[in-house]
Coordinates of C-alpha atoms and ligand atoms in Angstrom, one line a residue:
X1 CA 0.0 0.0 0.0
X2 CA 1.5 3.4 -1.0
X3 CA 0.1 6.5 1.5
X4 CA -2.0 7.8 -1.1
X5 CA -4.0 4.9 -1.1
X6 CA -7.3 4.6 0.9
X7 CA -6.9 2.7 4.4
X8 CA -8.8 -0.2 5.0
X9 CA -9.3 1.1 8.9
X10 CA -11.1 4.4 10.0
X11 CA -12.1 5.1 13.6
X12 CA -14.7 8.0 12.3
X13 CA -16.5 8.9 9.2
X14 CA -18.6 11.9 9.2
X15 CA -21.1 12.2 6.4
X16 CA -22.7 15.4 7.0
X17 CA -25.4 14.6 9.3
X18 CA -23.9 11.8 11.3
X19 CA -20.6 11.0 12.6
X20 CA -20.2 7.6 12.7
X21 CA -17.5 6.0 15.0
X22 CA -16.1 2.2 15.2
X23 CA -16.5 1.0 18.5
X24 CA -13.1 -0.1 19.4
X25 CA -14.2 -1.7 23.2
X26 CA -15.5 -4.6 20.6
X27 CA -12.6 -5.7 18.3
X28 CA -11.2 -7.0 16.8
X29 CA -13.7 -9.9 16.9
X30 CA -16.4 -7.4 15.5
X31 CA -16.7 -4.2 13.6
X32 CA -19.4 -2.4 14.7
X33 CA -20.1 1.4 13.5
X34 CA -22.1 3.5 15.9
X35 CA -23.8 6.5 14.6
X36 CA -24.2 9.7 16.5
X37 CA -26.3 12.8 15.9
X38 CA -25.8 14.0 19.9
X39 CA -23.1 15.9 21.1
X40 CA -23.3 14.3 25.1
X41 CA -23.6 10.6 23.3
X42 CA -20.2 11.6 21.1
X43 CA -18.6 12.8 24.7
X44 CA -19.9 9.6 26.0
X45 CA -18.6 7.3 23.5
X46 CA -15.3 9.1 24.0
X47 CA -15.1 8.7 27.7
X48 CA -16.1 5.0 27.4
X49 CA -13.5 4.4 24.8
X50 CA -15.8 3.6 22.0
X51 CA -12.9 6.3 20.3
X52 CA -10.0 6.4 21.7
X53 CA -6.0 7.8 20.7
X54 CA -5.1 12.0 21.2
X55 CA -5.7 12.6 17.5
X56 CA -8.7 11.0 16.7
X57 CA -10.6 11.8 20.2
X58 CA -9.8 15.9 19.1
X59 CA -11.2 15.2 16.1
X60 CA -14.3 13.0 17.2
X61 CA -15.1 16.3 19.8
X62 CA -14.6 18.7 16.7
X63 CA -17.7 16.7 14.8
X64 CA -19.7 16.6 17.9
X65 CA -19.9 20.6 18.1
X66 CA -21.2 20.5 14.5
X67 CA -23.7 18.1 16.3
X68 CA -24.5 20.5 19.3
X69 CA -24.7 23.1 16.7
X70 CA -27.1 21.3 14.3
X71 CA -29.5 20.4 17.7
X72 CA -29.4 24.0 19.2
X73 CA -29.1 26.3 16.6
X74 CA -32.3 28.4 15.5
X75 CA -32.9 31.7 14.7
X76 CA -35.7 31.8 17.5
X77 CA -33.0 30.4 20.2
X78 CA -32.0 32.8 21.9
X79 CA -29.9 30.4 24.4
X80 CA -28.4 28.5 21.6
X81 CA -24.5 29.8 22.1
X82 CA -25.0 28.8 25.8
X83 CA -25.9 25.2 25.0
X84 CA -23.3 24.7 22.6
X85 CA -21.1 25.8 25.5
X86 CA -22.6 23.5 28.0
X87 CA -22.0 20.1 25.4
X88 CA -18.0 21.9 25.1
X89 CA -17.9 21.6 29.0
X90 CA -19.0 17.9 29.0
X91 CA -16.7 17.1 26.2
X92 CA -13.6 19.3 27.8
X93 CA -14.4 16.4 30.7
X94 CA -14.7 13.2 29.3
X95 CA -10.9 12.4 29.2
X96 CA -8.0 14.9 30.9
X97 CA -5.0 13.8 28.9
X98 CA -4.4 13.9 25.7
X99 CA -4.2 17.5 24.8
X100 CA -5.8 17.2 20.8
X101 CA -9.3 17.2 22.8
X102 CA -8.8 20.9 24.3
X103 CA -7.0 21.8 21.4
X104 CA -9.9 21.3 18.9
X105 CA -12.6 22.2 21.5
X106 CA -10.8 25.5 21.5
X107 CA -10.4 26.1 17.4
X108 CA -14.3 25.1 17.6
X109 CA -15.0 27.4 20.8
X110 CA -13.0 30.4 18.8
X111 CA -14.8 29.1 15.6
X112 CA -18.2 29.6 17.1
X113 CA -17.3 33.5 18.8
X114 CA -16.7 34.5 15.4
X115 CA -20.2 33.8 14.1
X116 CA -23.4 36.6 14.8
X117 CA -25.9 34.2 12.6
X118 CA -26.4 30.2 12.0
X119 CA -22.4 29.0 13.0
X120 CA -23.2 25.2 11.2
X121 CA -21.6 25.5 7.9
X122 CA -18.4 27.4 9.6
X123 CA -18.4 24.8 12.7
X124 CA -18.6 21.8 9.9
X125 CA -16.2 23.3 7.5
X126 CA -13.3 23.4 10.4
X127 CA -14.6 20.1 11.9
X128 CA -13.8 18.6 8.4
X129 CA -10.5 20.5 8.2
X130 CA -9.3 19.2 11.4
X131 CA -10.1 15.9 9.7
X132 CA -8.0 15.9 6.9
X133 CA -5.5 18.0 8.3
X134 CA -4.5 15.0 10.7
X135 CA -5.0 12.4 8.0
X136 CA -2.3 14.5 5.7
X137 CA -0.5 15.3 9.1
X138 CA -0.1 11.5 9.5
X139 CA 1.6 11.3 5.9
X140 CA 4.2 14.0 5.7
X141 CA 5.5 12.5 9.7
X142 CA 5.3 8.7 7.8
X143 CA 8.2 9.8 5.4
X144 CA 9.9 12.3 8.2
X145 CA 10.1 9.5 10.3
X146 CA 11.0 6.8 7.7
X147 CA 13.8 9.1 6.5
X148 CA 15.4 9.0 9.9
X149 CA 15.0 5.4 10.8
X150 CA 16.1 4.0 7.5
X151 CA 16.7 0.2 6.8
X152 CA 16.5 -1.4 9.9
X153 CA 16.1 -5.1 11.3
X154 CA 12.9 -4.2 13.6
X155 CA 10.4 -2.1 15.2
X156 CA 8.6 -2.1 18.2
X157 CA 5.6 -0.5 18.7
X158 CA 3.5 0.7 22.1
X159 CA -0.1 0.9 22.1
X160 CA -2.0 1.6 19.2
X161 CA -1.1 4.8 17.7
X162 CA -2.4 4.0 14.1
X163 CA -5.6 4.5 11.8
X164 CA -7.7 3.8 14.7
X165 CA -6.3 6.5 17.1
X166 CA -6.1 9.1 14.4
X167 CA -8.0 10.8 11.4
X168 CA -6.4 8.0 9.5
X169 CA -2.8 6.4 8.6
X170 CA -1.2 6.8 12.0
X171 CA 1.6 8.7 13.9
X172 CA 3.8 6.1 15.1
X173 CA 2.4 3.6 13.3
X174 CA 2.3 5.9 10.0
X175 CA 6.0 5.8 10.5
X176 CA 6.1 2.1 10.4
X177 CA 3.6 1.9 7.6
X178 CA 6.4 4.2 5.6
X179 CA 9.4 1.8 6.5
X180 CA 7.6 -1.1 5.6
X181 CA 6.7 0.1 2.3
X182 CA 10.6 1.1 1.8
X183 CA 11.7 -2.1 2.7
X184 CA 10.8 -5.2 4.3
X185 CA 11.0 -4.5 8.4
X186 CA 9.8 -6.6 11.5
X187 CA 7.5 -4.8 13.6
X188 CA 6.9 -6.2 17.1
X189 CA 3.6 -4.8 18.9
X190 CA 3.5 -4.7 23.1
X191 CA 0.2 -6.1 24.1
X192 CA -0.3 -2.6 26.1
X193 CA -1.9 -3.9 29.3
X194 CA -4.6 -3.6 30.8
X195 CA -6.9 -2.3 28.0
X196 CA -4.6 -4.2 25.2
X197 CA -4.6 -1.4 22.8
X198 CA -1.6 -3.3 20.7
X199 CA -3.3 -7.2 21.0
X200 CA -6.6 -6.2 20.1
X201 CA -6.1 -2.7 17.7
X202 CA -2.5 -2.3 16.7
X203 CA -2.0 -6.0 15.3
X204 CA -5.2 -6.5 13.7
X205 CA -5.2 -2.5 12.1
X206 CA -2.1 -3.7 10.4
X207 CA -3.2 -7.0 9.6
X208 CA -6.3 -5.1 7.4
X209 CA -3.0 -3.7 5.4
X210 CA -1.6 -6.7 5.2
X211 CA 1.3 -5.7 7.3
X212 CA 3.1 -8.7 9.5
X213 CA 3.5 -8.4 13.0
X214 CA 4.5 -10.3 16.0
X215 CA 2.6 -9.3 19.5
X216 CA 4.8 -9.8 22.7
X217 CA 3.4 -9.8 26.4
X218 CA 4.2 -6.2 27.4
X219 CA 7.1 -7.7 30.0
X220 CA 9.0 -9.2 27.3
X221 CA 10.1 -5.8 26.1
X222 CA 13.6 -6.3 27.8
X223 CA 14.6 -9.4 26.4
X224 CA 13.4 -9.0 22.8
X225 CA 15.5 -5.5 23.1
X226 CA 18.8 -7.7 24.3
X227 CA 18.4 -10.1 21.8
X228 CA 19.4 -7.7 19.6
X229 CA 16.2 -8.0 16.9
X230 CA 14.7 -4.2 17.1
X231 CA 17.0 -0.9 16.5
X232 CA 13.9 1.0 16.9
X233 CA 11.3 2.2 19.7
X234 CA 8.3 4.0 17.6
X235 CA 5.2 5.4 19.7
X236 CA 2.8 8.0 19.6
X237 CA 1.8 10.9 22.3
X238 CA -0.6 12.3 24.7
X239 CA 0.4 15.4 25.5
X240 CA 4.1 16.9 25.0
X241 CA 5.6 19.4 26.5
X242 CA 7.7 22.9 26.4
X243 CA 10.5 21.0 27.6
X244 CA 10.3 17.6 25.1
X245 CA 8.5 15.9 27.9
X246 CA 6.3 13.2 26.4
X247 CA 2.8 11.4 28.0
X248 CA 2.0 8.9 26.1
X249 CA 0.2 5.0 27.1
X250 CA 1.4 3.4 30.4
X251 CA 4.3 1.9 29.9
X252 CA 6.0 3.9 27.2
X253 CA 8.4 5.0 30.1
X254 CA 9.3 1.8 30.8
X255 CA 10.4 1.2 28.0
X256 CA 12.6 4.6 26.9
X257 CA 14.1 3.2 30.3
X258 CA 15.0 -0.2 28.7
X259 CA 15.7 1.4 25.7
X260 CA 18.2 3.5 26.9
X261 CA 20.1 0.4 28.3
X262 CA 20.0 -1.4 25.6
X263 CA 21.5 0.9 23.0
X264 CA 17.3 0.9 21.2
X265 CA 16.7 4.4 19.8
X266 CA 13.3 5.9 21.1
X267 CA 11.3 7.7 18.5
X268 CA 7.8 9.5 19.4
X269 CA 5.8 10.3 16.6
X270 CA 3.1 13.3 17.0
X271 CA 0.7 16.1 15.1
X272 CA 1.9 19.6 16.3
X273 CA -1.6 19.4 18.0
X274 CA -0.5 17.5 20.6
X275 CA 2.1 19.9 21.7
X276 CA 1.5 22.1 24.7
X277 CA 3.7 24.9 24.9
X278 CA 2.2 26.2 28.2
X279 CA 3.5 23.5 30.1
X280 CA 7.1 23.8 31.2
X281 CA 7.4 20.0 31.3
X282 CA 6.1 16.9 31.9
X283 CA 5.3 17.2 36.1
X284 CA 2.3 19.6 35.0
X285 CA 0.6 16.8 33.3
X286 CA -2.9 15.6 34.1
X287 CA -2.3 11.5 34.2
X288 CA -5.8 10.0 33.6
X289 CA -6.5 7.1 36.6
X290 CA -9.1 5.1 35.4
X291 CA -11.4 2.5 36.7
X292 CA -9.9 -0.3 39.0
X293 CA -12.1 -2.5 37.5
X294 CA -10.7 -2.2 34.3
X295 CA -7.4 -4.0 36.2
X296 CA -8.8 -5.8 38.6
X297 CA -10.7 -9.8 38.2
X298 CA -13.9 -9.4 38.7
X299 CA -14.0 -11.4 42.4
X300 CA -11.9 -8.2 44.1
X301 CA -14.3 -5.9 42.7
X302 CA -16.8 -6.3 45.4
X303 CA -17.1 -3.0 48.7
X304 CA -14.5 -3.8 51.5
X305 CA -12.2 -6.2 49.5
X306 CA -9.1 -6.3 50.5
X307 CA -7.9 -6.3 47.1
X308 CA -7.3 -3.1 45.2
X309 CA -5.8 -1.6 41.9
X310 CA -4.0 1.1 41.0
X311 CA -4.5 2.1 37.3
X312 CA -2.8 5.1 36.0
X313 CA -3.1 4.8 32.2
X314 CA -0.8 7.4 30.8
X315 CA 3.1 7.9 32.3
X316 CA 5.4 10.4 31.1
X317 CA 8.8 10.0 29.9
X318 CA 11.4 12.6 30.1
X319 CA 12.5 14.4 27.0
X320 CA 16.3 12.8 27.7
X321 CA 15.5 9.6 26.8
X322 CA 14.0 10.2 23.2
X323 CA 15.9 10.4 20.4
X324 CA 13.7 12.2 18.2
X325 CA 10.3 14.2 18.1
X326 CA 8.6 13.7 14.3
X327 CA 6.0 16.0 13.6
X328 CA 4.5 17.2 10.5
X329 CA 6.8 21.1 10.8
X330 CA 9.9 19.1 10.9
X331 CA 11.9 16.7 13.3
X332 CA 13.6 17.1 16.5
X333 CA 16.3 15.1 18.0
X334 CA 17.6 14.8 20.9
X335 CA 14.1 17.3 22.2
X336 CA 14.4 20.1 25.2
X337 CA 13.2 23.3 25.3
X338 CA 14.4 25.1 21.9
X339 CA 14.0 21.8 19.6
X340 CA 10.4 22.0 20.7
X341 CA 9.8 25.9 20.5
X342 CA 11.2 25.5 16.4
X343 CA 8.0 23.5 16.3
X344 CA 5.5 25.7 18.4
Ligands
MRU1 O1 -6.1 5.4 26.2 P1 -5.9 5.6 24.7 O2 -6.0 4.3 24.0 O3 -6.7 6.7 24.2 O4 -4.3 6.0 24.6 C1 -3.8 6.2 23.4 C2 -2.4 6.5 23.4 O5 -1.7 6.5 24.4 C3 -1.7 6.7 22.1 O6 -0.4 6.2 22.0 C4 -1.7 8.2 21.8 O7 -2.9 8.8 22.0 C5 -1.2 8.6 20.5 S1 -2.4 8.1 19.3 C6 -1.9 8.6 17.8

């Protein structure tokens, strides 16, 4: 598959009147396409992730304020502009990390102060250039990416950070699509416990493209990276900031740790909307804890057990241990401070 050609996987599709999402809580055993029309259902779906990924949720929450716009606009209401505001608040809330969601409630919020008569055409026409901004986003880091990593023996990947989490084609795993169609690679996918984001999305999204992969148990990270078989750490992001401080999935840390020690370089892959340039660094980011039981068998979740979890489901590693930021305004390496203000 060259990038110009369509993808067999999209998260959304938005035909004018209806945004439909994939439900991504129900694969890969089935592909189920939801359609919205509601602005609180679309925040819903996000919180529950029915959509998931930085990219793709900013985008979803863009489509559902064409939504609230198409349900409360009239000439005769008076309070429409209020309501709109009140679905932005529930959809600033449904999940605190990834920074795409504020960022595209905020283009929409500024979108919608510009506009003294009916906002819907103006509100869809961003909406759907949000869209393909990402999707095109997603191509021009494939090659910047693929230019840097070059031949190599193999690829690991963290989450999912593909098609599904985006507008379409990927971040991190746009970058692997682009080595792979340069020259045969092996990409290994982490299972991404507890919500298996690489077992369930990542291998399957490539397997729709034909693309081979092997899936490892999140824990044997270290010993595939000392056997020697991956050159290569390739992952998306949350949030990143001032300083080259990247959140990203749980675990990503872990593994810039082991990557470090075993010589692998560490290669985050992100749309300039994820960057957040009014955070010095990586302490001032909100780390979404999420239900215990998503983590824990269903016997310990029960009032007074004695049993509990703990289940933070972003971590942030420190700008040090990357090797290079890709975004679609260029490439940093070796991020801090003035790499990621060229970008800003
Ligand atoms: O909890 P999720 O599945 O929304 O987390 C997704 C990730 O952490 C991705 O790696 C990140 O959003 C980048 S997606 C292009």
């Amino acid at each position: 598959m060259n990038s110009t050609q369509q993808l067999t996987v999209s998260a959304l599709a938005w035909n004018g009147n209806c945004l439909k999402v994939l439900d991504q809580r129900q694969l890969p055993e089935h592909i189920i396409y939801d359609e919205y029309t509601d602005a609180k259902r679309v925040a819903e779906a996000i919180r529950s992730m029915r959509v998931r990924g930085a990219p793709a949720i900013g985008i979803a929450a863009a489509y559902a304020v064409v939504l609230s716009a198409k349900q409360h606009y009239a000439q005769t209401n008076s309070a429409w502009q209020k309501q709109i505001a009140e679905d932005i608040e529930l959809l600033a809330q449904s999940r605190p990390t990834a920074v795409n969601l504020f960022w595209a409630l905020d283009l929409m919020q500024k979108a919608i102060a510009q506009q003294t008569g009916n906002p819907i055409s103006a509100l869809q026409t961003l909406a759907e250039k949000i869209h393909a901004d990402d999707i095109a986003a997603n191509h021009t880091m494939g090659e910047l990416g693929a230019d840097i990593i070059g031949n190599t023996k193999g690829i690991m990947t963290h989450c999912n950070a593909g098609a599904l989490a985006t507008g379409g084609y990927g971040t991190a795993l746009g970058v692997i699509r682009s080595v792979y169609q340069r020259g045969s690679t092996k990409i290994y996918a982490g299972e991404t416990r507890p919500w298996l984001q690489g077992a369930r999305l990542t291998v399957w999204e490539l397997a729709q493209d034909a693309i081979p992969a092997t899936l490892i148990a999140d824990s044997a990270a270290a010993w595939l990276m000392a056997s020697g078989a991956i050159e290569w750490i390739v992952v998306g992001a949350d949030r990143i900031a001032a300083n080259g401080d990247v959140a990203n999935k749980i675990g990503t840390y872990s593994l810039a740790v082991l990557a470090r020690q075993h010589g692998v370089k560490m290669m985050v892959v992100a749309p300039t909307s994820t960057l957040d340039g009014s955070i010095a660094n990586g302490a001032e980011i909100k780390i979404e804890q999420r239900l215990q039981s998503e983590l824990l068998p269903s016997c310990y979740n029960v009032e007074n057990a004695l049993v509990d979890a703990w289940n933070p489901v972003f971590d942030v590693t420190p700008a040090h241990l990357i090797s290079a930021i890709v975004t679609e305004r260029g490439v940093v390496l070796n991020p801090d401070k003035d790499g990621v203000r060229s970008l800003l």
